[in-house]
PDB file of C-alpha atoms in Angstrom:
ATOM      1  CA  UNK J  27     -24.137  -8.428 -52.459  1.00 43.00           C
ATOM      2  CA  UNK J  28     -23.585 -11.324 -50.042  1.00 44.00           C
ATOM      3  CA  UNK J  29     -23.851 -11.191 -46.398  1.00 41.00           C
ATOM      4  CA  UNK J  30     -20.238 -11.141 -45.728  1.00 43.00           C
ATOM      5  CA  UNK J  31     -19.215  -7.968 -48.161  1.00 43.00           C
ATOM      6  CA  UNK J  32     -20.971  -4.989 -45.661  1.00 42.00           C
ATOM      7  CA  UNK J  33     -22.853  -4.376 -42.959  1.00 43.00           C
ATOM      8  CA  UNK J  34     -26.102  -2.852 -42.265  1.00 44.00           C
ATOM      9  CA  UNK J  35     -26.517   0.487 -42.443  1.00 48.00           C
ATOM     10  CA  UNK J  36     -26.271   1.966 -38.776  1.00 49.00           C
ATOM     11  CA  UNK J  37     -25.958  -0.836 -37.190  1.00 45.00           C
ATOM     12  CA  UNK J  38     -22.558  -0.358 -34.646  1.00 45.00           C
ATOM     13  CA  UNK J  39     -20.490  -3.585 -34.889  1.00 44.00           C
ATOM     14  CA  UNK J  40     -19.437  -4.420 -30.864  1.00 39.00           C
ATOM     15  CA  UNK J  41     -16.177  -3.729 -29.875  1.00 41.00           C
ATOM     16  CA  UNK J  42     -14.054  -6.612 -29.460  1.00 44.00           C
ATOM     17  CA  UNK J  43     -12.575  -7.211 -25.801  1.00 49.00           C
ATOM     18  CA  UNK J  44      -9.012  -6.996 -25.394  1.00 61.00           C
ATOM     19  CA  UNK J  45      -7.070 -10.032 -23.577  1.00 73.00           C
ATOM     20  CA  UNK J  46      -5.546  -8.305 -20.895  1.00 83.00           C
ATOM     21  CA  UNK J  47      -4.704 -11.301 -18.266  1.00 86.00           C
ATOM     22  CA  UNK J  48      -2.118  -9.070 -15.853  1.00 90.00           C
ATOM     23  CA  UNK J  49      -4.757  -6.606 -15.888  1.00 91.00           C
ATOM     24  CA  UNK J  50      -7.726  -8.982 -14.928  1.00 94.00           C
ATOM     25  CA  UNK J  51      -5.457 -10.562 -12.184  1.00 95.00           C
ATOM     26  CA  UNK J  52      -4.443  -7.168 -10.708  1.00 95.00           C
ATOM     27  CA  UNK J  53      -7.915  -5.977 -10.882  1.00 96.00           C
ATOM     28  CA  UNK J  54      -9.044  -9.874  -8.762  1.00 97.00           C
ATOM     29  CA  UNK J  55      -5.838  -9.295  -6.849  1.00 97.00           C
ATOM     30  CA  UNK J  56      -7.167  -5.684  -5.729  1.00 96.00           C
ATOM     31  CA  UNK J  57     -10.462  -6.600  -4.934  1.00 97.00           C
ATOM     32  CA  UNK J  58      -9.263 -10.065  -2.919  1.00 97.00           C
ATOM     33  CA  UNK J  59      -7.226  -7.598  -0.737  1.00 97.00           C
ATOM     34  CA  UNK J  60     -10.091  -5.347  -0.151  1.00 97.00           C
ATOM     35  CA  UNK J  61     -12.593  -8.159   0.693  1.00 97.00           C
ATOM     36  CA  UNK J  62     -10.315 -10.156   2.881  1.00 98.00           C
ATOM     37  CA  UNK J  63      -9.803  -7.337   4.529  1.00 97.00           C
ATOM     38  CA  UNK J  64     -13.303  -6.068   5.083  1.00 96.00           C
ATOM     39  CA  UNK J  65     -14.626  -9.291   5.857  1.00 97.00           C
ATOM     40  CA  UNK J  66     -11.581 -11.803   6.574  1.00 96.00           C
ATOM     41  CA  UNK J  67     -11.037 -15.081   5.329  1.00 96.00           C
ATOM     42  CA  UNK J  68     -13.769 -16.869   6.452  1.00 94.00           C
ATOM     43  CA  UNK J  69     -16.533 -14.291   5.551  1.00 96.00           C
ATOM     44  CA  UNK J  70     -14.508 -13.589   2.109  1.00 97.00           C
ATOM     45  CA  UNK J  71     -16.432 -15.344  -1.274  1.00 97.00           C
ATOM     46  CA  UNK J  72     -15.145 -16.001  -4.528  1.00 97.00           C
ATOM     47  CA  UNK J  73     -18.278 -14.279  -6.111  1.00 97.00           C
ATOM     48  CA  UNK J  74     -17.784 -11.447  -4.055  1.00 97.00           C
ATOM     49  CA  UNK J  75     -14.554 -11.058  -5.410  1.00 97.00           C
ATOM     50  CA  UNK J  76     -15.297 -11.526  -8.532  1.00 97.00           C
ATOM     51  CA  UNK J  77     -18.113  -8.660  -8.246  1.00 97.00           C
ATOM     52  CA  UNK J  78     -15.846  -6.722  -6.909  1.00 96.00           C
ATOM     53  CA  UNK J  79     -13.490  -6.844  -9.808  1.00 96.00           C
ATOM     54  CA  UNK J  80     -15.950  -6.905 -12.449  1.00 95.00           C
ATOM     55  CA  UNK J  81     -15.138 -10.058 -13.668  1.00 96.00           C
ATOM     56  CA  UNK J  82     -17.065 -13.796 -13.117  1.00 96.00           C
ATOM     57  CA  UNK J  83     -16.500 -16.409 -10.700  1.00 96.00           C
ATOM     58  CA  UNK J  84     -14.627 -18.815 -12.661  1.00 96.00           C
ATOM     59  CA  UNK J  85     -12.076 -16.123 -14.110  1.00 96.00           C
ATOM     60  CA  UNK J  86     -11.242 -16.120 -10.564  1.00 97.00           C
ATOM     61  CA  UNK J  87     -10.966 -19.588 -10.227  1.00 97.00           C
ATOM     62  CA  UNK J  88      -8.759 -19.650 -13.641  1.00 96.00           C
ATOM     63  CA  UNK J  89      -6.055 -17.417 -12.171  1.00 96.00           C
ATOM     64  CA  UNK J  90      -5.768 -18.596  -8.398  1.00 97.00           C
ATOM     65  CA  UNK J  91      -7.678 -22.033  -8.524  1.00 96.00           C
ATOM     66  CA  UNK J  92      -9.166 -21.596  -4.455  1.00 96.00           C
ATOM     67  CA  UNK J  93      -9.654 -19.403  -2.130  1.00 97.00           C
ATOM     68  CA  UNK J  94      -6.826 -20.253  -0.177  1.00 97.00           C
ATOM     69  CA  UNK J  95      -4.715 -19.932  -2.782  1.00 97.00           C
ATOM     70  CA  UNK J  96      -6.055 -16.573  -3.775  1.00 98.00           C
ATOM     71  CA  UNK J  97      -5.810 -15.298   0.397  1.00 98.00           C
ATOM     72  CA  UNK J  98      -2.181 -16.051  -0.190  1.00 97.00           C
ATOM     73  CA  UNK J  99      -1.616 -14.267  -2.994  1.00 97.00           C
ATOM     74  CA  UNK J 100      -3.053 -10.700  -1.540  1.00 97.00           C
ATOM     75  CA  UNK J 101      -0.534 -11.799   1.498  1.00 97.00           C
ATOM     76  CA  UNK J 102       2.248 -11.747  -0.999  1.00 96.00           C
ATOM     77  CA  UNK J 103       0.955  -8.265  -2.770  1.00 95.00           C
ATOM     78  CA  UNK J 104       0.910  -6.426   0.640  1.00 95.00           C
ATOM     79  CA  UNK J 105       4.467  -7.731   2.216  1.00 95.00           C
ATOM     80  CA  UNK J 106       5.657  -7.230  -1.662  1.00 94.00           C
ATOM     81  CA  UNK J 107       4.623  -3.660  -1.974  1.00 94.00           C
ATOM     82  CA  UNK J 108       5.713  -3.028   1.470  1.00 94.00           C
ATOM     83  CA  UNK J 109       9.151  -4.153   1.181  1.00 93.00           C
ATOM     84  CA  UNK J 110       9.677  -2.677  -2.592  1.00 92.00           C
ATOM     85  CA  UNK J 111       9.392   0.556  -1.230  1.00 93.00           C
ATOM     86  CA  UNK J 112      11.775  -0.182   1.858  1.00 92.00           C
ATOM     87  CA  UNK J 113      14.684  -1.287  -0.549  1.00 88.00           C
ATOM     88  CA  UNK J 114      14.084   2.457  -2.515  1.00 90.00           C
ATOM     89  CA  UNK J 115      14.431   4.354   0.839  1.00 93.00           C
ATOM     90  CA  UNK J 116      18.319   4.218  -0.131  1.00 92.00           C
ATOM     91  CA  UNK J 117      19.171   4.156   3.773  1.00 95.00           C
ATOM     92  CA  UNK J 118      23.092   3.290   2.849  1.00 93.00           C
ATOM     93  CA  UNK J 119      23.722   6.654   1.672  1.00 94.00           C
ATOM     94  CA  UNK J 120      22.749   7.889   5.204  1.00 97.00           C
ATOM     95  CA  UNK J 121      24.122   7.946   8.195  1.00 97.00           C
ATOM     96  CA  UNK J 122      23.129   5.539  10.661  1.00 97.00           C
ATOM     97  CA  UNK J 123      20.972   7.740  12.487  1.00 97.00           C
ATOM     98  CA  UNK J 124      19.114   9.405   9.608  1.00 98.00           C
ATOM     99  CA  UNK J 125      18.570   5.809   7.957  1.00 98.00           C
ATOM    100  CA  UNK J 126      17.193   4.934  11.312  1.00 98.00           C
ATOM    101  CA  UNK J 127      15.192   7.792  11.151  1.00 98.00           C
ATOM    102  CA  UNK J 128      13.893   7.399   7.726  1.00 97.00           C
ATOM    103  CA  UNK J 129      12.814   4.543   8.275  1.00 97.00           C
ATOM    104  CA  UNK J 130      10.962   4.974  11.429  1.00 97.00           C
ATOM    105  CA  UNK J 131       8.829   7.606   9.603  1.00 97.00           C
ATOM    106  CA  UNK J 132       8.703   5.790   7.059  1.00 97.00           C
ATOM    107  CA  UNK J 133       6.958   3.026   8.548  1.00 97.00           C
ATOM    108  CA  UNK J 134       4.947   4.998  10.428  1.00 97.00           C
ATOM    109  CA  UNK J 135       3.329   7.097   7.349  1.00 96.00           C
ATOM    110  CA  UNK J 136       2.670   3.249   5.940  1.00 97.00           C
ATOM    111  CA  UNK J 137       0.604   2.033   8.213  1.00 97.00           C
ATOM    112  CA  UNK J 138      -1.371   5.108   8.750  1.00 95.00           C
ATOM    113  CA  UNK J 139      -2.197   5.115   5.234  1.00 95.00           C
ATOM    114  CA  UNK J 140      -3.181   1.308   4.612  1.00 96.00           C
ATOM    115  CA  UNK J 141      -5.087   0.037   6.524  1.00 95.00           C
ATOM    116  CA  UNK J 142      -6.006  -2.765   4.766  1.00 96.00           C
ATOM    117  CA  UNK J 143      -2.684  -4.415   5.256  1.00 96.00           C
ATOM    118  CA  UNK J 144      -3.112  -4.068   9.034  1.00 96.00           C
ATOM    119  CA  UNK J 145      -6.501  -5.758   8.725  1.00 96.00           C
ATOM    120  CA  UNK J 146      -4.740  -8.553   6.698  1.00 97.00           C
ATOM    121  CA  UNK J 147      -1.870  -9.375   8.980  1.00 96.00           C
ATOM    122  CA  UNK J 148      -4.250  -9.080  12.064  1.00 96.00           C
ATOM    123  CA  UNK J 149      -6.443 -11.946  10.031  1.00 97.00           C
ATOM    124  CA  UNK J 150      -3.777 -14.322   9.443  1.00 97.00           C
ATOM    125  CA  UNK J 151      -2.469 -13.812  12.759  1.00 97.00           C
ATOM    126  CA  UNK J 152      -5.993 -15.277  13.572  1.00 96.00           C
ATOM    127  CA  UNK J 153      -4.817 -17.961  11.993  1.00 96.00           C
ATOM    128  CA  UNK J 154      -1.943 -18.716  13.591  1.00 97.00           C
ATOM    129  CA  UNK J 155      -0.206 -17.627  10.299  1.00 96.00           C
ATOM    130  CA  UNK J 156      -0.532 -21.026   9.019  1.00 96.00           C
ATOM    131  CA  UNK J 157      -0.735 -19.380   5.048  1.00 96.00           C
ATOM    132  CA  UNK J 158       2.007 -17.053   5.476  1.00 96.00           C
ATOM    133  CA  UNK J 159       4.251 -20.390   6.690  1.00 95.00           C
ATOM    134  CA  UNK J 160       3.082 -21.690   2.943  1.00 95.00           C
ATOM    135  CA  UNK J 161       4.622 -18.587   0.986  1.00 95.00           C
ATOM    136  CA  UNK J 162       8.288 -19.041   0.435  1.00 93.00           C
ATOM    137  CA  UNK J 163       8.324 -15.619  -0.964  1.00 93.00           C
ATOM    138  CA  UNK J 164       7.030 -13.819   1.839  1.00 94.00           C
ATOM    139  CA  UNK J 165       9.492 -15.485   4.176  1.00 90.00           C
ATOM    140  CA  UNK J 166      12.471 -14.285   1.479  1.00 90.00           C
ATOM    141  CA  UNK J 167      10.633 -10.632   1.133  1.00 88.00           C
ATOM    142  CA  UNK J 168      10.591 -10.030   4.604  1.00 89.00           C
ATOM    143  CA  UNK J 169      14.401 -10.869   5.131  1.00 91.00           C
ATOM    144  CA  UNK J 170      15.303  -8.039   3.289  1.00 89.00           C
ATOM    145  CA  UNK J 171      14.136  -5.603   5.819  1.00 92.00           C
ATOM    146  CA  UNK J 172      15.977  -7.558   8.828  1.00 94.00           C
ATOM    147  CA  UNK J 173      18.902  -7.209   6.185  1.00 94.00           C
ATOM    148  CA  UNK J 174      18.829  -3.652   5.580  1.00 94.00           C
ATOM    149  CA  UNK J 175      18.257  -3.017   9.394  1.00 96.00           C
ATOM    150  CA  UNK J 176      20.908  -5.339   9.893  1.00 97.00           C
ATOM    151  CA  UNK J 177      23.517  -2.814   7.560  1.00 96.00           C
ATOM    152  CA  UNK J 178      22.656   0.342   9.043  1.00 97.00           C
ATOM    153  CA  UNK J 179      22.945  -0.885  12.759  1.00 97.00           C
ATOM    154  CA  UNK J 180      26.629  -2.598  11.728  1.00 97.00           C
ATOM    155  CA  UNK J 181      27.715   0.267  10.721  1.00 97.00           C
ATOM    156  CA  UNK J 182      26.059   2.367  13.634  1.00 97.00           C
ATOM    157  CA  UNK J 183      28.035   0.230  15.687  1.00 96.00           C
ATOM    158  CA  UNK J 184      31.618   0.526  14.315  1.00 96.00           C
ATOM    159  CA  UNK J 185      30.781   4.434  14.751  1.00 96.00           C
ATOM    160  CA  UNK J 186      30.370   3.920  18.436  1.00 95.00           C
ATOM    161  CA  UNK J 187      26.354   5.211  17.939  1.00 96.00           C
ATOM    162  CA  UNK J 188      24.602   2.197  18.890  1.00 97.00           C
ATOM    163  CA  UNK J 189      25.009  -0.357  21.592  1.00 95.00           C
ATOM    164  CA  UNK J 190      26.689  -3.303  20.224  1.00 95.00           C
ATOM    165  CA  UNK J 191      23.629  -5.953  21.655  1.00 96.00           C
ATOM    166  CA  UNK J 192      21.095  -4.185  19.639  1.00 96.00           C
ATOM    167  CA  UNK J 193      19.705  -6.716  17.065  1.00 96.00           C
ATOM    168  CA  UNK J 194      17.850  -5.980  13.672  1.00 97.00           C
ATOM    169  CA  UNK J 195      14.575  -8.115  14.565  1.00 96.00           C
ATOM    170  CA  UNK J 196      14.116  -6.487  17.899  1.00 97.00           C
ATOM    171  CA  UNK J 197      14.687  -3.166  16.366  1.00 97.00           C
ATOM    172  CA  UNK J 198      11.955  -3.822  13.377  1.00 97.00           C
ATOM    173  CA  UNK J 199       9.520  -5.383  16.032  1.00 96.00           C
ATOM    174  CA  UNK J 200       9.729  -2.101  17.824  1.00 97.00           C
ATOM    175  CA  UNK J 201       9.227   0.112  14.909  1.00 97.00           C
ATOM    176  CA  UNK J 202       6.547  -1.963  13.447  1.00 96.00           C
ATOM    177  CA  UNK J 203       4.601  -2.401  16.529  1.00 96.00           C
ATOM    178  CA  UNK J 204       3.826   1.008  17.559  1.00 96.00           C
ATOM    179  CA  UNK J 205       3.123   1.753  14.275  1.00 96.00           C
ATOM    180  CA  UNK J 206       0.741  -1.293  14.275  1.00 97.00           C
ATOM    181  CA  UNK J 207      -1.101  -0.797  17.243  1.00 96.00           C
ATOM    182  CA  UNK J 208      -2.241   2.605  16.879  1.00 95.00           C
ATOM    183  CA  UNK J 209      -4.077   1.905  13.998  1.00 95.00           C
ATOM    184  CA  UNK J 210      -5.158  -1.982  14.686  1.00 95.00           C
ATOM    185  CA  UNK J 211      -6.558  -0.698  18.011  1.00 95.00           C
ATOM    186  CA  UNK J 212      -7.489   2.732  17.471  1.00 94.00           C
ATOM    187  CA  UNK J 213     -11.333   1.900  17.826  1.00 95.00           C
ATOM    188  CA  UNK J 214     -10.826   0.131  21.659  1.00 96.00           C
ATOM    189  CA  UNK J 215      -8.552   2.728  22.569  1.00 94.00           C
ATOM    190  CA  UNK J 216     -10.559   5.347  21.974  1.00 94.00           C
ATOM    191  CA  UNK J 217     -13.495   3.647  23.351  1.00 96.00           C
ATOM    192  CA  UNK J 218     -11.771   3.315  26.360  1.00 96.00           C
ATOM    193  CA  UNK J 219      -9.241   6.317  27.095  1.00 94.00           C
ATOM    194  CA  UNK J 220     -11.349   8.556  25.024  1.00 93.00           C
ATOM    195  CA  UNK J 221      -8.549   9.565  22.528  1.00 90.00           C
ATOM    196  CA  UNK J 222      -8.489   9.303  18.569  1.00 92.00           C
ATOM    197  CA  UNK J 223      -4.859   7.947  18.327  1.00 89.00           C
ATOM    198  CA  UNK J 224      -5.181   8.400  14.325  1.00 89.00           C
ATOM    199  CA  UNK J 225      -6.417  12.211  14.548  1.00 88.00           C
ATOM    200  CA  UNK J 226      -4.638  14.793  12.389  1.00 87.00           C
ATOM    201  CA  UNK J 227      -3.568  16.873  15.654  1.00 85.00           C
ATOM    202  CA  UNK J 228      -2.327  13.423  17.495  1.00 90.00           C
ATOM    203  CA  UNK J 229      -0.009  12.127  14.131  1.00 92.00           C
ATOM    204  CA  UNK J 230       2.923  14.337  14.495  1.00 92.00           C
ATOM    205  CA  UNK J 231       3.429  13.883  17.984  1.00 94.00           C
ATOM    206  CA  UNK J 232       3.099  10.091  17.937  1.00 96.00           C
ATOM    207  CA  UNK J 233       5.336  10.258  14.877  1.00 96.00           C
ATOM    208  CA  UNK J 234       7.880  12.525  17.051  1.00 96.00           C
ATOM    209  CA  UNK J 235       7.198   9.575  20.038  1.00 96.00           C
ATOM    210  CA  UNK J 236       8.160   7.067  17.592  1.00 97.00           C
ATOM    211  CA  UNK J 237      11.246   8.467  16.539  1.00 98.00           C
ATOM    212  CA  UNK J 238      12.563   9.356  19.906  1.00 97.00           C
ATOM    213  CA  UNK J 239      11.609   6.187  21.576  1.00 97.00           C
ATOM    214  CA  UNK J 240      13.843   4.428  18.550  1.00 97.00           C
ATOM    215  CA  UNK J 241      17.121   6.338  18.903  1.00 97.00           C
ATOM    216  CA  UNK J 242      17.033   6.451  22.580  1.00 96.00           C
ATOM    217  CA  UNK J 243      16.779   2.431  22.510  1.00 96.00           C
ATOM    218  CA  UNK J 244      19.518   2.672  20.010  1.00 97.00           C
ATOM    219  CA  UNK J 245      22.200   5.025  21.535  1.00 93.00           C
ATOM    220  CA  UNK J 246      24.736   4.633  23.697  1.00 75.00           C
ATOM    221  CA  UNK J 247      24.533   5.632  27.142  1.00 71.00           C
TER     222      UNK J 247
END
């Protein structure tokens, strides 16, 4: 019997690893976001990653070459994911004021519940968001939103709702920046006027706040 026609008795042949390269660059892409976020993109390393995904250095290296490159990338994953689920929220088959209201809660409930994007975009507005400026398709992803807004106040508008010199930027700036703030500075605030902005008893009141504060800038007077 030659060496080739069995095996030895008991001994467990290994299993053989499957190639699975959109799995091993989600599972890089997960941990990038996670350690960018934790530790920005200075303090970030490739080997860190790369612990953190399970995987080796120069894996990492294979799928997003740098650092940099790699920083940009978990950019693109949390505008992408945010945005995807913007364009399901169906607001043209609402009424102006319920779209506006969907979406208000909407991006409230988001950035309550990931935090890790709001550590991201306060990072690379450390840097001046010099990286974001070098992603064509975060630019073209967050256009979409600006458009959508854009729909619902046109048509908001031709029903005499909203005040015709409302514009879709302004409108998104004030939704996203209350929303923001009360989880980017929760820790100062607190420290300073003594109140958890991001406890259970304070979120549907804020929530309430942010809805109110949005149709009253919208509506006519």
């Amino acid at each position: 019997m030659t060496s080739h026609d069995a095996t030895t008795p008991g001994k467990k042949t290994a299993p053989r690893r499957k190639n699975d390269p959109e799995g091993m660059k989600k599972r890089i892409l997960d941990a990038a976001v996670t350690e960018f976020a934790q530790t920005g993109l200075s303090g970030a390393t490739l080997d860190a990653i790369a612990e953190r995904a399970g995987t080796i250095k120069r894996m990492v290296v294979y799928y997003f070459h740098s650092k940099e490159e790699l920083y940009i990338a978990a950019l693109e994953r949390c505008y992408g994911e945010i945005r995807d689920i913007e364009t399901g929220l169906d607001l043209k088959e609402l009424s102006p004021e319920q779209a506006v209201i969907r979406l208000a809660e909407f991006t409230f409930d988001y950035h309550a519940s990931h935090t890790d994007f709001i550590r991201l975009v306060s990072i690379e507005n450390i840097h001046h968001a010099k990286h974001i400026a070098q992603s064509q398709k975060i630019k073209s992803l967050n256009r979409s939103i600006i458009d959508e807004i854009d729909a619902v106040l046109t048509r908001g508008k031709q029903q005499g709702l909203f005040r015709p010199e409302v514009d879709a930027t302004d409108l998104h700036m004030l939704m996203s920046s209350f929303c923001f703030f009360r989880v980017a500075n929760r820790y100062t605030f607190e420290t300073i006027f003594g109140r958890n902005m991001v406890s259970e008893s304070a979120r549907e009141s804020q929530r309430k706040m942010l809805v109110e504060a949005v149709l009253a800038y919208l509506r006519r007077v």
